[in-house]
Amino acid sequence: MMARLLAVLLLGLLPVSAGEAAVARPSSRLVPLWHADVPTPRGGYQHALTAHHLLVHTSQEVVALGTADGRVDWRHRLAGRSTAGWDVSAGVVLVDYSASPTQGGHVLVAVSGATGGQLWRRDGLSLPPGWVRTVDPRRHPAVFFAWDAGRSSLQGVSGTTGRDLWSYRPPAPCTVSGTTGRAADLLVVLKCGRSVRALLLEAATGRTRGSLPLPAGETLTVQVADGVVAVSGHKGITLYDDLGRAVLHHERCWPRCAVSRYGDLLLTTHHSGEGDVLTATSWPAGRPVWEVRPAPAYAKLLDGGVAARATQGGLTVIDLIDHRTGRSASYGLPFPASVLAAAGQRVYVGSTLRGVGETAGVRVSALRRVAWSGGSPLLGGEDAARWPDACSLRPGPSYVPGSAGKALSGFVMPEPVTCRYTRNDGVHVDLRVMWVARAPDEAADLIDLFGETNAYRPLEGVGDQAVADTTPPSTIVFRAGPVVASVSSGYLASRDELPEIARSVSERLARAPDTGRAGSVPVAGSPEPVSLVDLPGTQATLADHSPSSLRVDAYLLDGHTYVRRGETYRRLGPVMDALSPDGAWAARTEDSYPERGRRDPVMILDTGTGAVHRIATVKAPQGVSYPVWSPDGNHLLLTATDDDTITGFVLIDLRTLEPRYVRVRDGEEFSGAFRWGGDSATVAVQTGPEEVDAEDHGDIAYLDLHGRLLRRFKNVGRLLDRQYSTSPSGRSFATRCPGSSDSTCVWRTTDGAAVARVPFDPQSFVSWYAEDRFLGWSALSAGERTLVVTDLVGRPGGTLLRSRGQSKPDLSLAFSARPED
């Protein structure tokens, strides 16, 4: 059979706390840093971790997520084409785009890994046959490997210029059945009649470095690590050095063997006796260093020394391995995820999203290990005593608790976390306490993620938040404060019975002590103690200054909408992009372009009722993005593009919810996106190239709502990349000052005259606060920031929010009252 070629992810292990091998429990826990959702139209995706980005490759594009905050720094796609594969080397990303025969053949496009800008394009070339990219980007000089179908040859291509460096044509009757890049080499699997061999070609010159015969007549897996070729089949795994010498052999590979390299250590997993074995061997000497037996059930070793294993209930356990000793530390995640990579103290995971009526996607999450002296890291650092006894939450007097289970995330709990209740007619209901979060907002994140990964629909009237599988439901997942639980049964006759059971259980949970309530403490810049509201997913606290002149009625944080209800804030389910000035509406556009012939939708959320309106806008190949609300909150503005060229904008009147498309002239000269001009009767847009540097002087054009150019202001800088770059009255707008990267300039909207130059970092700008003040971030220390009011001289005023973390929350606020102008 034809040999299969698979590349193992290279290993860059991080130190972990000392302890017993495979069972150590460190005094640390994993905390979420950020997450980002990437559409995956055909379901699958691949990833690569670089110094500054986590790259996600789908069937349509490559998306670069900043490792600092998860924001999309760039994305690359070719209209009308899908991706057939990719490679990453020395800061350059190569994408193989395919098309139908009528559109031409393959196209190779190289883009800068830092900016996403195109470096070169080669029509007619593709990635080599059977190409499998190593997940760890190759750090040697960028040489890519291509296939020229017309000449039936392999090509070495310069990553920076796209020029051919060498060509290799397999001798007859040999055919190429698999390829992968191994450090500075290209490994080629050749099938020549009945014989199969692996060939190593030097990346820079194409010269043959060595040839290795492979067993014929069986399905093989060829893995590579730096300086190692591993060939495995049903007879075991053999590892060869650069000279083709067999250095190491293991007898059994079940379900598979994995290989990784870390310095002079080679890590392998194989099956022996009754379990898996994790072995470290010095390379190329082949001497054993340490062994973990039995090892956790490693399906594969991942970049960063991470392995994942599923446990009871579908939760995920992450094992971090110390390459020097073989000791490992295990952490639990309260949601299903695939572990992608690790670097330093960070771990990156991906969860498949199957939201109802939406394009499939992956939620990429960044987690960080932090010191913690609390409970088990398998429980997120929480004390097991916080978990309610599932058999004490009887849903009704006719239900009797029966079989119980105490296992959760590989940890035996002191009380049952699962319990089966049976009533006198034999009908049973399964109750499960899934997780106890540190705060209610973290529990709300889990409910949202559970609904999106399982395509569950929101269910009103159950607990603080709930999702259900069908109508009538057979499974309901809900939360009461920080507790996430589920009930399921397929035997209830009434469609209302299971929701009633969930309500009863949630009421019992709600009567337990509330561990998620915020306190009342002094905040810097405030004259007296103020009420604090914890913000979800961050170490941030919002200072509520009511009943003073400022009242925050709603806020948008990391895509989630929070609306004031009495003295608390209620989180609404749908993820949104932009919040209206009064907090009454929120909006979101799709991340991917619609299929040809379909119209690109925008979702508009009524925060008062929770209703979501899906409105079709422009027809593909056009799409819309960057929703911006008018200052009066009555209209939504969207930017329309075709293959990254601006074609116009879309206006939606909230009174009718009808879209109106306005085509503009000279759209190819515009960059960024449309913003409101401040009076709800004009729009503003940046002109000139998208590239931004410290010397960019930037022009801004103003158009009316029919697309006609009204005025153009030259050399005023770049509009601040926020929804509200215009002051509340519309008389002024803010930019990054021309010729400066660390100052904010304020200009008059009517004639472009300079109003003020504020010594304030434009990247710290959040929104305008009053006509002569705006909100921005100020650093108290390396680990603490505050959201402060700043006047147009740059003097900080009162504090609205304190964040005890390295990152700045992506926050939008809606005020119901402002200070007097």
PDB file of N, CA, C and O in Angstrom, residues 141-145 154-158 164-169 184-186 200-209:
ATOM      1  N   PRO A 141      16.404  29.667   6.971  1.00  0.00           N
ATOM      2  CA  PRO A 141      16.069  30.606   5.889  1.00  0.00           C
ATOM      3  C   PRO A 141      14.904  30.099   5.055  1.00  0.00           C
ATOM      4  O   PRO A 141      14.810  28.915   4.735  1.00  0.00           O
ATOM      5  N   ALA A 142      13.989  31.015   4.748  1.00  0.00           N
ATOM      6  CA  ALA A 142      12.725  30.624   4.127  1.00  0.00           C
ATOM      7  C   ALA A 142      12.942  30.044   2.733  1.00  0.00           C
ATOM      8  O   ALA A 142      13.211  30.775   1.770  1.00  0.00           O
ATOM      9  N   VAL A 143      12.846  28.731   2.647  1.00  0.00           N
ATOM     10  CA  VAL A 143      12.820  28.029   1.366  1.00  0.00           C
ATOM     11  C   VAL A 143      11.567  27.163   1.373  1.00  0.00           C
ATOM     12  O   VAL A 143      11.379  26.339   2.266  1.00  0.00           O
ATOM     13  N   PHE A 144      10.719  27.375   0.400  1.00  0.00           N
ATOM     14  CA  PHE A 144       9.486  26.598   0.318  1.00  0.00           C
ATOM     15  C   PHE A 144       9.617  25.542  -0.767  1.00  0.00           C
ATOM     16  O   PHE A 144      10.446  25.652  -1.681  1.00  0.00           O
ATOM     17  N   PHE A 145       8.781  24.541  -0.664  1.00  0.00           N
ATOM     18  CA  PHE A 145       8.806  23.426  -1.601  1.00  0.00           C
ATOM     19  C   PHE A 145       7.514  23.428  -2.399  1.00  0.00           C
ATOM     20  O   PHE A 145       6.419  23.542  -1.829  1.00  0.00           O
ATOM     21  N   LEU A 154       9.728  18.675  -8.449  1.00  0.00           N
ATOM     22  CA  LEU A 154       9.748  19.409  -7.194  1.00  0.00           C
ATOM     23  C   LEU A 154      10.623  20.646  -7.362  1.00  0.00           C
ATOM     24  O   LEU A 154      11.683  20.582  -7.991  1.00  0.00           O
ATOM     25  N   GLN A 155      10.194  21.766  -6.792  1.00  0.00           N
ATOM     26  CA  GLN A 155      10.935  23.010  -6.914  1.00  0.00           C
ATOM     27  C   GLN A 155      11.263  23.540  -5.524  1.00  0.00           C
ATOM     28  O   GLN A 155      10.419  23.517  -4.621  1.00  0.00           O
ATOM     29  N   GLY A 156      12.472  24.024  -5.345  1.00  0.00           N
ATOM     30  CA  GLY A 156      12.820  24.805  -4.170  1.00  0.00           C
ATOM     31  C   GLY A 156      12.637  26.267  -4.508  1.00  0.00           C
ATOM     32  O   GLY A 156      13.220  26.766  -5.480  1.00  0.00           O
ATOM     33  N   VAL A 157      11.797  26.985  -3.729  1.00  0.00           N
ATOM     34  CA  VAL A 157      11.409  28.352  -4.060  1.00  0.00           C
ATOM     35  C   VAL A 157      11.830  29.278  -2.924  1.00  0.00           C
ATOM     36  O   VAL A 157      11.601  28.980  -1.748  1.00  0.00           O
ATOM     37  N   SER A 158      12.428  30.402  -3.258  1.00  0.00           N
ATOM     38  CA  SER A 158      12.822  31.395  -2.258  1.00  0.00           C
ATOM     39  C   SER A 158      11.587  31.961  -1.585  1.00  0.00           C
ATOM     40  O   SER A 158      10.639  32.398  -2.256  1.00  0.00           O
ATOM     41  N   ASP A 164      12.744  30.382  -8.334  1.00  0.00           N
ATOM     42  CA  ASP A 164      13.190  28.988  -8.240  1.00  0.00           C
ATOM     43  C   ASP A 164      14.661  28.941  -7.849  1.00  0.00           C
ATOM     44  O   ASP A 164      15.507  29.652  -8.417  1.00  0.00           O
ATOM     45  N   LEU A 165      14.973  28.103  -6.860  1.00  0.00           N
ATOM     46  CA  LEU A 165      16.351  27.904  -6.430  1.00  0.00           C
ATOM     47  C   LEU A 165      16.927  26.612  -6.977  1.00  0.00           C
ATOM     48  O   LEU A 165      18.119  26.522  -7.223  1.00  0.00           O
ATOM     49  N   TRP A 166      16.092  25.593  -7.144  1.00  0.00           N
ATOM     50  CA  TRP A 166      16.531  24.307  -7.688  1.00  0.00           C
ATOM     51  C   TRP A 166      15.317  23.522  -8.141  1.00  0.00           C
ATOM     52  O   TRP A 166      14.174  23.891  -7.827  1.00  0.00           O
ATOM     53  N   SER A 167      15.573  22.463  -8.883  1.00  0.00           N
ATOM     54  CA  SER A 167      14.502  21.612  -9.386  1.00  0.00           C
ATOM     55  C   SER A 167      14.931  20.148  -9.273  1.00  0.00           C
ATOM     56  O   SER A 167      16.104  19.820  -9.496  1.00  0.00           O
ATOM     57  N   TYR A 168      13.990  19.294  -8.867  1.00  0.00           N
ATOM     58  CA  TYR A 168      14.272  17.852  -8.763  1.00  0.00           C
ATOM     59  C   TYR A 168      13.141  17.094  -9.438  1.00  0.00           C
ATOM     60  O   TYR A 168      11.971  17.255  -9.082  1.00  0.00           O
ATOM     61  N   ARG A 169      13.522  16.264 -10.409  1.00  0.00           N
ATOM     62  CA  ARG A 169      12.528  15.456 -11.114  1.00  0.00           C
ATOM     63  C   ARG A 169      12.749  13.988 -10.763  1.00  0.00           C
ATOM     64  O   ARG A 169      13.847  13.457 -10.990  1.00  0.00           O
ATOM     65  N   ALA A 184      15.928  21.981   7.844  1.00  0.00           N
ATOM     66  CA  ALA A 184      16.505  22.543   6.621  1.00  0.00           C
ATOM     67  C   ALA A 184      16.459  21.545   5.479  1.00  0.00           C
ATOM     68  O   ALA A 184      17.177  21.705   4.494  1.00  0.00           O
ATOM     69  N   ASP A 185      15.615  20.520   5.580  1.00  0.00           N
ATOM     70  CA  ASP A 185      15.544  19.491   4.548  1.00  0.00           C
ATOM     71  C   ASP A 185      14.121  19.340   4.036  1.00  0.00           C
ATOM     72  O   ASP A 185      13.161  19.782   4.650  1.00  0.00           O
ATOM     73  N   LEU A 186      14.007  18.697   2.888  1.00  0.00           N
ATOM     74  CA  LEU A 186      12.734  18.234   2.366  1.00  0.00           C
ATOM     75  C   LEU A 186      12.762  16.711   2.372  1.00  0.00           C
ATOM     76  O   LEU A 186      13.669  16.103   1.793  1.00  0.00           O
ATOM     77  N   LEU A 200      16.001  12.426   1.429  1.00  0.00           N
ATOM     78  CA  LEU A 200      16.224  13.715   2.061  1.00  0.00           C
ATOM     79  C   LEU A 200      16.917  14.647   1.070  1.00  0.00           C
ATOM     80  O   LEU A 200      18.009  14.349   0.590  1.00  0.00           O
ATOM     81  N   LEU A 201      16.267  15.775   0.753  1.00  0.00           N
ATOM     82  CA  LEU A 201      16.836  16.776  -0.142  1.00  0.00           C
ATOM     83  C   LEU A 201      17.188  18.017   0.671  1.00  0.00           C
ATOM     84  O   LEU A 201      16.393  18.489   1.490  1.00  0.00           O
ATOM     85  N   GLU A 202      18.369  18.545   0.464  1.00  0.00           N
ATOM     86  CA  GLU A 202      18.788  19.761   1.154  1.00  0.00           C
ATOM     87  C   GLU A 202      17.952  20.935   0.664  1.00  0.00           C
ATOM     88  O   GLU A 202      17.844  21.185  -0.541  1.00  0.00           O
ATOM     89  N   ALA A 203      17.349  21.678   1.604  1.00  0.00           N
ATOM     90  CA  ALA A 203      16.395  22.716   1.226  1.00  0.00           C
ATOM     91  C   ALA A 203      17.024  23.804   0.371  1.00  0.00           C
ATOM     92  O   ALA A 203      16.411  24.295  -0.584  1.00  0.00           O
ATOM     93  N   ALA A 204      18.228  24.229   0.687  1.00  0.00           N
ATOM     94  CA  ALA A 204      18.834  25.365  -0.001  1.00  0.00           C
ATOM     95  C   ALA A 204      19.293  25.027  -1.412  1.00  0.00           C
ATOM     96  O   ALA A 204      19.261  25.883  -2.300  1.00  0.00           O
ATOM     97  N   THR A 205      19.717  23.769  -1.655  1.00  0.00           N
ATOM     98  CA  THR A 205      20.324  23.418  -2.936  1.00  0.00           C
ATOM     99  C   THR A 205      19.588  22.318  -3.697  1.00  0.00           C
ATOM    100  O   THR A 205      19.794  22.171  -4.905  1.00  0.00           O
ATOM    101  N   GLY A 206      18.766  21.530  -3.021  1.00  0.00           N
ATOM    102  CA  GLY A 206      18.108  20.394  -3.661  1.00  0.00           C
ATOM    103  C   GLY A 206      18.981  19.167  -3.761  1.00  0.00           C
ATOM    104  O   GLY A 206      18.558  18.152  -4.332  1.00  0.00           O
ATOM    105  N   ARG A 207      20.204  19.213  -3.218  1.00  0.00           N
ATOM    106  CA  ARG A 207      21.081  18.043  -3.267  1.00  0.00           C
ATOM    107  C   ARG A 207      20.552  16.928  -2.373  1.00  0.00           C
ATOM    108  O   ARG A 207      19.980  17.176  -1.314  1.00  0.00           O
ATOM    109  N   THR A 208      20.786  15.685  -2.801  1.00  0.00           N
ATOM    110  CA  THR A 208      20.339  14.531  -2.030  1.00  0.00           C
ATOM    111  C   THR A 208      21.277  14.309  -0.846  1.00  0.00           C
ATOM    112  O   THR A 208      22.482  14.153  -1.015  1.00  0.00           O
ATOM    113  N   ARG A 209      20.714  14.319   0.370  1.00  0.00           N
ATOM    114  CA  ARG A 209      21.504  14.111   1.581  1.00  0.00           C
ATOM    115  C   ARG A 209      21.539  12.651   1.994  1.00  0.00           C
ATOM    116  O   ARG A 209      22.448  12.217   2.687  1.00  0.00           O
TER     117      ARG A 209
END
